[in-house]
Short mmCIF file of C-alpha atoms in Angstrom, two decimals:
data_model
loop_
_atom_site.label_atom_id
_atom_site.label_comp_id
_atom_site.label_asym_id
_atom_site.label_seq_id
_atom_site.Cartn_x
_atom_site.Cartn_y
_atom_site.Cartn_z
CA UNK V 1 46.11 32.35 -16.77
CA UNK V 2 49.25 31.86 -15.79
CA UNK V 3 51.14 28.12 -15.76
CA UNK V 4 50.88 26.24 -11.97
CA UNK V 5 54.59 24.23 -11.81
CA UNK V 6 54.23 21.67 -8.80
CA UNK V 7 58.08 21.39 -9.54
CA UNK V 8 58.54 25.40 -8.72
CA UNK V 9 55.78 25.71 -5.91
CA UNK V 10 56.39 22.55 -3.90
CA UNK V 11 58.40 23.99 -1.20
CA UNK V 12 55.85 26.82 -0.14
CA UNK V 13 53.07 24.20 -0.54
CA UNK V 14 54.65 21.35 1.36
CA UNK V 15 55.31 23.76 4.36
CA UNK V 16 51.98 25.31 4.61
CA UNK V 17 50.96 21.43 5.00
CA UNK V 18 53.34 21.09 7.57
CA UNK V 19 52.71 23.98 9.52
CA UNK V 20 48.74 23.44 9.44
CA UNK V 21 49.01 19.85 10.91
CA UNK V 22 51.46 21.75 13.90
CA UNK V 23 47.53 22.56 15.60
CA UNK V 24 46.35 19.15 15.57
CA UNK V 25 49.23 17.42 16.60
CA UNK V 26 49.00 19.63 19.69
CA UNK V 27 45.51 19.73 20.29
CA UNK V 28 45.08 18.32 24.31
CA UNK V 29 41.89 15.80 25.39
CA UNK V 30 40.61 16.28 28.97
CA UNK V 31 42.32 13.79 31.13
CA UNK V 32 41.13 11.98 34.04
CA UNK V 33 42.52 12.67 37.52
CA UNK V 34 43.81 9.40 37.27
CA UNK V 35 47.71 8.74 36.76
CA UNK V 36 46.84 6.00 34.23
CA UNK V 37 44.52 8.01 32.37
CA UNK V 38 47.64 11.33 32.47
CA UNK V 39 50.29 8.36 31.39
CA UNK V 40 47.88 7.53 28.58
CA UNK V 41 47.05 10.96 27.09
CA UNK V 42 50.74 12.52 27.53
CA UNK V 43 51.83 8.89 25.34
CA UNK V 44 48.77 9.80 23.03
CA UNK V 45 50.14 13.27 22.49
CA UNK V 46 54.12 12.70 21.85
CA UNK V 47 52.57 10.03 19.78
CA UNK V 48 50.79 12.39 17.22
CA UNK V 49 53.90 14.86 17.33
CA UNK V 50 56.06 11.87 16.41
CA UNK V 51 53.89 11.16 13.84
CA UNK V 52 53.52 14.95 12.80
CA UNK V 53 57.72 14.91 12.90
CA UNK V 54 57.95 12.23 10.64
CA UNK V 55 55.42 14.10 7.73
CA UNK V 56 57.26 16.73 8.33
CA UNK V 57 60.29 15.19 7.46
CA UNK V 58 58.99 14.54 3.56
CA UNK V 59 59.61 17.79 2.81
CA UNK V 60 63.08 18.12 4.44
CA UNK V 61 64.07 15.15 2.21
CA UNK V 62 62.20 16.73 -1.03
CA UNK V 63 64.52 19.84 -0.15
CA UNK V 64 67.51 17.44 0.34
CA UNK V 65 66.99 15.56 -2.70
CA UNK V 66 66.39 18.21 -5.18
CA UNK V 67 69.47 19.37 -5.58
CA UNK V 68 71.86 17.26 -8.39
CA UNK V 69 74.10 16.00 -5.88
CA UNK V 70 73.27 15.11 -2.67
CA UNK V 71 75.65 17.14 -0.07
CA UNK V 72 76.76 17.27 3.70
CA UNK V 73 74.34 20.11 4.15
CA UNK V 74 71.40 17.00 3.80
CA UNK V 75 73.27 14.18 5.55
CA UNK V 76 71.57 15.58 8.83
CA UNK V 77 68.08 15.53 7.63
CA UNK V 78 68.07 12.15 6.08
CA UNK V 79 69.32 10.71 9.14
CA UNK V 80 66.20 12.60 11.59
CA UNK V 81 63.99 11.07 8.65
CA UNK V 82 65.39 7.65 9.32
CA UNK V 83 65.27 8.30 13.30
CA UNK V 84 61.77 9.47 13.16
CA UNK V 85 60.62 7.07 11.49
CA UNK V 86 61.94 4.25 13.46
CA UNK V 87 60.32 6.39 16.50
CA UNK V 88 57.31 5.80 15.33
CA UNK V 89 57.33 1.92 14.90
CA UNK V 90 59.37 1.51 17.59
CA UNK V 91 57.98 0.22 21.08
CA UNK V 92 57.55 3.11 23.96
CA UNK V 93 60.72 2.19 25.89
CA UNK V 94 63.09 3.64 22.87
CA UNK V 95 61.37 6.13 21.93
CA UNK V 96 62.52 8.71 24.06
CA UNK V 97 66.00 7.99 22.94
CA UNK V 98 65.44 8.11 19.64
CA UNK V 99 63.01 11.28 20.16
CA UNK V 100 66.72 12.82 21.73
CA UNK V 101 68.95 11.57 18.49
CA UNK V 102 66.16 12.86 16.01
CA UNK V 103 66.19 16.41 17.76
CA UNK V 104 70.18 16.36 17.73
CA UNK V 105 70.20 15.34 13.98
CA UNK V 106 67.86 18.33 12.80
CA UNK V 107 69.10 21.43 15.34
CA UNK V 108 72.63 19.93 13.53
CA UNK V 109 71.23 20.44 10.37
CA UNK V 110 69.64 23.70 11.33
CA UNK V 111 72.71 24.98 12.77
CA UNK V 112 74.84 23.43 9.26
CA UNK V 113 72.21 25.27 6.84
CA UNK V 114 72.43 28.82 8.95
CA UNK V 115 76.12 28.69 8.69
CA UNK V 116 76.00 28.77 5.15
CA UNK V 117 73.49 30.96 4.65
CA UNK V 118 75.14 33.16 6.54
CA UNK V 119 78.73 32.14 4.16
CA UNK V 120 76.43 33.25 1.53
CA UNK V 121 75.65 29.49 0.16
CA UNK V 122 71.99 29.95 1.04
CA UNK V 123 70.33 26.54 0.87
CA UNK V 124 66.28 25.83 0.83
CA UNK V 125 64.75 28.90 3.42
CA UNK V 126 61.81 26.50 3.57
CA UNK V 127 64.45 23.71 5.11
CA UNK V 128 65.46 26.10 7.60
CA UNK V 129 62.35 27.14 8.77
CA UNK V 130 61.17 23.64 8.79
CA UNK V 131 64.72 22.69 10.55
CA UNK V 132 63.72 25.17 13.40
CA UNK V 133 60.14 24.01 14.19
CA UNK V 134 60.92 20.17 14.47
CA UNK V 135 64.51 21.05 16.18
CA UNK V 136 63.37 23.85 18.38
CA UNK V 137 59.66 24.74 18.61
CA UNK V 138 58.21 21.08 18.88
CA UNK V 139 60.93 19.83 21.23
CA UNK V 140 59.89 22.74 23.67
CA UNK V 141 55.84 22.16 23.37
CA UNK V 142 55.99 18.26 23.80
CA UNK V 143 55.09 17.14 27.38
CA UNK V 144 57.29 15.43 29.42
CA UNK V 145 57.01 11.99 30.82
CA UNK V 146 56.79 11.67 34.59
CA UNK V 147 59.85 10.73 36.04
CA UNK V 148 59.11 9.78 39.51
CA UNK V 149 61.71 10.99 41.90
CA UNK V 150 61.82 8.02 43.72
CA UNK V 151 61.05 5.08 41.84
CA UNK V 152 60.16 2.46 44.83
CA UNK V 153 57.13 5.27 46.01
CA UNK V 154 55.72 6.76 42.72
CA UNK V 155 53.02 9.78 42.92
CA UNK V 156 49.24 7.96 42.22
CA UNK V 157 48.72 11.34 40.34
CA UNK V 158 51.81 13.29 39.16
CA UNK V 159 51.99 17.00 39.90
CA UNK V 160 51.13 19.00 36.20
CA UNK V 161 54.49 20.31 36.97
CA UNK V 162 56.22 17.09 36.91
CA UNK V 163 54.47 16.85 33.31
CA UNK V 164 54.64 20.36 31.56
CA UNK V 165 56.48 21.11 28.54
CA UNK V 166 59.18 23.16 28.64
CA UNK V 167 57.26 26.53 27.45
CA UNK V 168 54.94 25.50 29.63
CA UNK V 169 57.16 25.39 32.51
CA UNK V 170 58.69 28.50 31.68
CA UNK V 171 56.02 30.77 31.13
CA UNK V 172 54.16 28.77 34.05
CA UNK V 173 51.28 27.83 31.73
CA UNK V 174 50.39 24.43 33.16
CA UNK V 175 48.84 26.58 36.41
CA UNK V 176 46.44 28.04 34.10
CA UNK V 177 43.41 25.61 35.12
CA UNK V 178 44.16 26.42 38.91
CA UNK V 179 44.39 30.16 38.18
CA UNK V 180 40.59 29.81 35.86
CA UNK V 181 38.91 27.66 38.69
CA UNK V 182 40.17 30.01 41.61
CA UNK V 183 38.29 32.79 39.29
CA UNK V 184 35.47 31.09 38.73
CA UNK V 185 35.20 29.93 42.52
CA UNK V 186 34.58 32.13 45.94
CA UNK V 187 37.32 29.16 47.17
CA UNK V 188 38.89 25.94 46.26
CA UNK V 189 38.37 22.93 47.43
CA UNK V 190 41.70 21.15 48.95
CA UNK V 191 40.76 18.41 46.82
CA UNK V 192 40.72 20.79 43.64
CA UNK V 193 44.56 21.74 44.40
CA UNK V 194 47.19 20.32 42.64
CA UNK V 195 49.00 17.42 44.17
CA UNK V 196 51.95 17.79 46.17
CA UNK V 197 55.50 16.74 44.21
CA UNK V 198 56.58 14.05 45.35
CA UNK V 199 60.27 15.64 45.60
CA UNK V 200 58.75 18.51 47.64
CA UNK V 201 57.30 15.46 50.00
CA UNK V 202 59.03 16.20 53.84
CA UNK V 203 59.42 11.79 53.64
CA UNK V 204 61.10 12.08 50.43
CA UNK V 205 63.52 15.29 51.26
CA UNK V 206 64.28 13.60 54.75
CA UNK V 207 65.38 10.14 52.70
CA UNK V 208 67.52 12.09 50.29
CA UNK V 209 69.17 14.53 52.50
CA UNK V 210 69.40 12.80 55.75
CA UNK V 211 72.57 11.24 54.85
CA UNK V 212 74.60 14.13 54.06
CA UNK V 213 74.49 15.53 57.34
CA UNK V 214 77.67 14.42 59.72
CA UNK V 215 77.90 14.77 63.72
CA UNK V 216 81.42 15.55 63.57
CA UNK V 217 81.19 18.28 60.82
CA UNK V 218 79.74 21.75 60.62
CA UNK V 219 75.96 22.11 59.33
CA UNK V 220 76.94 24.15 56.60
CA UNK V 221 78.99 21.34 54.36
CA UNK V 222 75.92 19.18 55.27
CA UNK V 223 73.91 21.68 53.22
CA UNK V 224 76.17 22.22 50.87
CA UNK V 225 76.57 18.35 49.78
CA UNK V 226 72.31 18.34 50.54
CA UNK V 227 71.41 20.77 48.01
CA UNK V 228 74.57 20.61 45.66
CA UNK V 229 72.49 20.41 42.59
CA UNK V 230 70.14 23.18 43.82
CA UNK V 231 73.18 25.46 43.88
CA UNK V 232 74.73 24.68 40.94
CA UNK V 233 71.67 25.71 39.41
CA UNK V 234 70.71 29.22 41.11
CA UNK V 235 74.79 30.04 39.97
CA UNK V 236 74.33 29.01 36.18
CA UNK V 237 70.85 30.86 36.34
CA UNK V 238 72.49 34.29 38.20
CA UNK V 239 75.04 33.88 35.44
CA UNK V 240 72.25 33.70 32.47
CA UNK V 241 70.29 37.00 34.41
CA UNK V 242 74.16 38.83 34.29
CA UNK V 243 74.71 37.99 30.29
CA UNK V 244 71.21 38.48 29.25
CA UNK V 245 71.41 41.84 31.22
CA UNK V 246 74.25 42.48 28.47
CA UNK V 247 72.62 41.10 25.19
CA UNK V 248 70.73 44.17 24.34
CA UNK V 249 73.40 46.82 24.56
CA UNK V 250 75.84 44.17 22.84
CA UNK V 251 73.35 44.18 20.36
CA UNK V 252 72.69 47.64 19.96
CA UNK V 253 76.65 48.32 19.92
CA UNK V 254 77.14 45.44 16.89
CA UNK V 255 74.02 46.71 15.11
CA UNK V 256 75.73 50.52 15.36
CA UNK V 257 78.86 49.11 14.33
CA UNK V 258 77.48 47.13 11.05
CA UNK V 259 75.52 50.08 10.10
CA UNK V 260 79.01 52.17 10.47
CA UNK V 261 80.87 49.94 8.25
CA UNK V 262 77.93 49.51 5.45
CA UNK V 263 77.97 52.63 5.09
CA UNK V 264 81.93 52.71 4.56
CA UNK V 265 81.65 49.80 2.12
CA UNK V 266 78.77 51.05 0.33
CA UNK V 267 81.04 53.22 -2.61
CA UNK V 268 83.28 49.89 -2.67
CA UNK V 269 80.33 47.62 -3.15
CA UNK V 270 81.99 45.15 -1.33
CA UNK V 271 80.42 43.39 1.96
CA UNK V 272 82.17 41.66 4.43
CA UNK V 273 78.98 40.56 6.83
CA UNK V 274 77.00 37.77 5.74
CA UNK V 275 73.42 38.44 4.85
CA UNK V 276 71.89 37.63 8.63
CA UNK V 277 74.28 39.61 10.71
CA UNK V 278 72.43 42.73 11.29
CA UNK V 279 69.03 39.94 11.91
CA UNK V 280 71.41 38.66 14.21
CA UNK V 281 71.89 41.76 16.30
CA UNK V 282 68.11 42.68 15.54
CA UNK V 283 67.24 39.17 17.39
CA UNK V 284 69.50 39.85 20.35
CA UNK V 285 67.10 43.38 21.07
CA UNK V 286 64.29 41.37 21.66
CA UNK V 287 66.39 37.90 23.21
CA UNK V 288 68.01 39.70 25.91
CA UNK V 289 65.27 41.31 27.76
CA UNK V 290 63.03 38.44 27.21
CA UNK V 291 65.80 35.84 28.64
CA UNK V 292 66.01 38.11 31.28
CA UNK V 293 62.73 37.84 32.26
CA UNK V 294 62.32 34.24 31.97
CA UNK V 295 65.36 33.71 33.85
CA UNK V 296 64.64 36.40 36.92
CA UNK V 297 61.36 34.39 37.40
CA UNK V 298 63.01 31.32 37.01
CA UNK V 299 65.72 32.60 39.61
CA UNK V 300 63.00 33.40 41.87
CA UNK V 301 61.05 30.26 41.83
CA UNK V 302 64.12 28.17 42.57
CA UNK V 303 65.14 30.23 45.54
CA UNK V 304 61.47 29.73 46.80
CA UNK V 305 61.75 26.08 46.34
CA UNK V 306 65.79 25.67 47.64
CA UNK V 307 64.31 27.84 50.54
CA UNK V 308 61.06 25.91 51.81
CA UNK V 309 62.92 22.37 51.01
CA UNK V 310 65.99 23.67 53.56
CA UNK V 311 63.44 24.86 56.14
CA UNK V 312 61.56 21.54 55.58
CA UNK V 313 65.00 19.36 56.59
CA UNK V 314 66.25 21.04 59.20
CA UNK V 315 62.92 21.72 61.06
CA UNK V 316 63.06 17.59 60.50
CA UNK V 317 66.55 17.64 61.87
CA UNK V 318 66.04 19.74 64.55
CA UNK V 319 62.83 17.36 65.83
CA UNK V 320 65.15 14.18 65.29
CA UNK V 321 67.10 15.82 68.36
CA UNK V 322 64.17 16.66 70.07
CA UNK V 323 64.05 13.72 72.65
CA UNK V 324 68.24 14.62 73.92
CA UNK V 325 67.06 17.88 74.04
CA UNK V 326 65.43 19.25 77.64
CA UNK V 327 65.10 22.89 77.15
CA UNK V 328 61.80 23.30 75.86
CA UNK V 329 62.99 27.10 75.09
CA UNK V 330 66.31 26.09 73.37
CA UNK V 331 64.05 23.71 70.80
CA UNK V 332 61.88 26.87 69.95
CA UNK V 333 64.44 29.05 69.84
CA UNK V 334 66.31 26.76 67.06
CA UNK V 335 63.03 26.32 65.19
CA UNK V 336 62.06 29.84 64.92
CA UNK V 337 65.45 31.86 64.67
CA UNK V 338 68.08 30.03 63.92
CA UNK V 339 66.45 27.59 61.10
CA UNK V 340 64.87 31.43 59.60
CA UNK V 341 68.75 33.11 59.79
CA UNK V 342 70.55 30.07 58.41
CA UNK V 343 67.94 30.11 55.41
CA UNK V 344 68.14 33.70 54.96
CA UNK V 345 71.95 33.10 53.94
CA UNK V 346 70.88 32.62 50.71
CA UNK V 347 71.32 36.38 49.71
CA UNK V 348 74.94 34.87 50.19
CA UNK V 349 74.90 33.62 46.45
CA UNK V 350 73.81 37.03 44.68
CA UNK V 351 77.09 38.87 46.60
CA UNK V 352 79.40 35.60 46.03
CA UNK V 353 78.17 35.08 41.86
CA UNK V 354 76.00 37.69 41.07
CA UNK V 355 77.89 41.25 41.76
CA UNK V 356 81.40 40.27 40.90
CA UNK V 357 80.11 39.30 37.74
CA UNK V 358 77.74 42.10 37.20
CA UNK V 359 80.98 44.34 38.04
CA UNK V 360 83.34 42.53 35.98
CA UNK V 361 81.12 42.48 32.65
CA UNK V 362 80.05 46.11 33.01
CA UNK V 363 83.86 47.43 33.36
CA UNK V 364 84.99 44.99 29.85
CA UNK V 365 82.04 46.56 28.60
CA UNK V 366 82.86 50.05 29.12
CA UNK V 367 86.64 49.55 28.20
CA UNK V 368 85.37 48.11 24.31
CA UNK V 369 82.99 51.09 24.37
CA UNK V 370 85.28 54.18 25.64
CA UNK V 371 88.69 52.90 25.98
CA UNK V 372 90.99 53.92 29.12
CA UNK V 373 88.20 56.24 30.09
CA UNK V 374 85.99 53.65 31.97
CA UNK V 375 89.12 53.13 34.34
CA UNK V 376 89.45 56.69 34.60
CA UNK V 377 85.16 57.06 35.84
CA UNK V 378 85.35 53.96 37.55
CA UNK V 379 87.96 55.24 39.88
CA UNK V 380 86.16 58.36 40.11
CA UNK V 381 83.02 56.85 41.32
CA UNK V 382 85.34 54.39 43.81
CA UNK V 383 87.09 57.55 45.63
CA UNK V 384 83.90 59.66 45.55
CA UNK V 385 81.44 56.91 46.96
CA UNK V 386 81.83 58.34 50.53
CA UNK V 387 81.01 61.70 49.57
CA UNK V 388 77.20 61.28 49.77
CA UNK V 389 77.23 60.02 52.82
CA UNK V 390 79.91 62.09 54.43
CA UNK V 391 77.39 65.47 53.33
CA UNK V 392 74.14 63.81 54.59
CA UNK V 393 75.67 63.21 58.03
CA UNK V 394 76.39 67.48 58.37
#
């Protein structure tokens, strides 16, 4: 039989402990309807993944401390064990700042070991692994704390929205029990439906928007200052749906090229790619169409949003003129048409972000791929665009 070393098996052992307490530390009571009660379980569970952070820290300082000489590598770690474990003892106002330095410290560290595995150093692969669950994964999964949009007038019950994690928001997860009961159920009961957000409230977008809107200007810059945010967030999300569109065939094209160059290397025996660069390429196969996904629905829901909180305000606007108005036909007119055709310029944004970029990227990517050619086709398919036309009209 042979000889058990604790010394030689720790690392393996201390992260199957770790990962095995992940399950428990995100297992989810049923919560009353009431806002207390929701305030009280979502505290409960960042509680027990504070807790489950700070275990899990043991082992990053095990790894840390094994080596002879403690280096900058470990700095990182035995700060997010310091930070965690103040989180836990600390009251529940500061904990959400220190829950924000602790990530920071260990997706540092994460990002510090990678590097030098990739430089060839290769530190603990149990620290790394362990780096990316508390610095990415658990981050992600925790819930968030409501934040009420307007702190004078707080929801009585928060919308699940208002309160998902971020996976959950992503991959739309916290509709789940309103998707099972409309299953199980011929129909739902209005009371069964999810609250309404309180920043999707027509008293709350009338407070907040109101003021933006001038009598001496044009209605346009009034929506513009309105829904600034709103904008600034469809652009950086068009921008993610144009690079992820890109991240495969990068991928594929780096992945060719590594493979080319291994194979010219191979009768030197000399590498000059670090041990995760074709993992790296590997990764961006399956990242790109998956971020593309996540970021086309995302896209879609906050055009759906923008759209119904811009009909909401200027149907409001529109009725806050009513009384100077006396052309009943004029008022219906505006409420019908002209609120629909202002709101449908929001297929404005995919031809003012969306298509330049698309363009741009795709002719830099064609140039790296086949040189002065891609001028040469893109010209070509410039001066022969009419063509189809020009034969379906005879």
């Amino acid at each position: 039989m042979p000889d058990f070393s604790f010394k030689e098996n720790a690392s393996p052992i201390l992260t199957a402990l770790v990962l095995a307490g992940l399950p428990f530390a995100l297992i989810s009571t049923d919560s009353s309807s009431q806002s207390t009660a929701q305030v009280e379980h979502i505290h409960a569970t960042l509680a027990r993944l504070d807790a489950f952070r700070l275990l899990s820290c043991i082992p990053l300082v095990f790894f840390s401390l094994r080596q002879r000489s403690i280096s900058t590598q470990s700095i990182p770690f035995l700060i997010s064990a310091v930070l965690c474990a103040i989180t836990v003892f600390s009251s529940a106002k500061s904990r959400a700042s220190l829950r924000k330095y602790a990530t920071l410290s260990l997706f540092l560290g994460f990002v510090i070991d990678l590097r030098a595995f990739q430089a060839g150093v290769e530190p603990p692969v149990e620290r790394i692994a362990l780096a990316a669950l508390l610095a990415i994964v658990v981050p992600l999964a925790s819930p968030r704390i409501y934040s009420p949009a307007d702190p004078k007038n707080p929801s009585a019950v928060p919308n699940p929205e208002q309160t998902a994690s971020i996976l959950s928001l992503a991959f739309y997860s916290f509709l789940d029990p309103t998707v099972f009961l409309g299953k199980r159920l011929k129909q739902i009961p209005y009371d069964s439906l999810p609250p309404l957000a309180d920043y999707d409230s027509a008293k709350y977008l009338k407070e907040s928007c109101f003021k933006f809107f001038k009598p001496d200007e044009h209605l346009v810059f009034g929506i513009l200052r309105a829904f600034r945010w709103d904008i600034a967030t469809l652009v950086a999300t068009s921008v993610v749906i144009v690079l992820s569109k890109f991240a495969a065939p990068m991928g594929l094209r780096r992945l060719l090229r590594f493979l080319e160059s291994t194979s010219r290397t191979s009768s030197s025996n000399v590498s000059t790619s670090g041990p995760l660069e074709p993992w790296i390429w590997v990764f961006w196969l399956f990242a790109g169409p998956a971020l593309l996904t996540l970021a086309d629905n995302w896209y879609m829901f906050l055009v759906s949003r923008t759209t119904h909180h811009l009909e909401t305000v200027l149907t409001q606007l529109i009725f806050e003129h009513a009384l100077r108005m006396r052309i009943n036909g004029r008022l219906n007119n505006m409420i019908t048409h002209d609120v629909r055709a202002i709101v449908m310029g929001k297929r404005l944004l995919l031809s003012l972000v969306y298509q330049p970029l698309m363009f741009g990227l795709s002719v830099w990517f064609l140039y790296g791929s086949l040189g002065w050619s891609a001028f040469v086709g893109m010209a070509a398919t410039i001066v022969l665009l009419p063509v189809p036309g020009y034969t379906g009209k005879r």
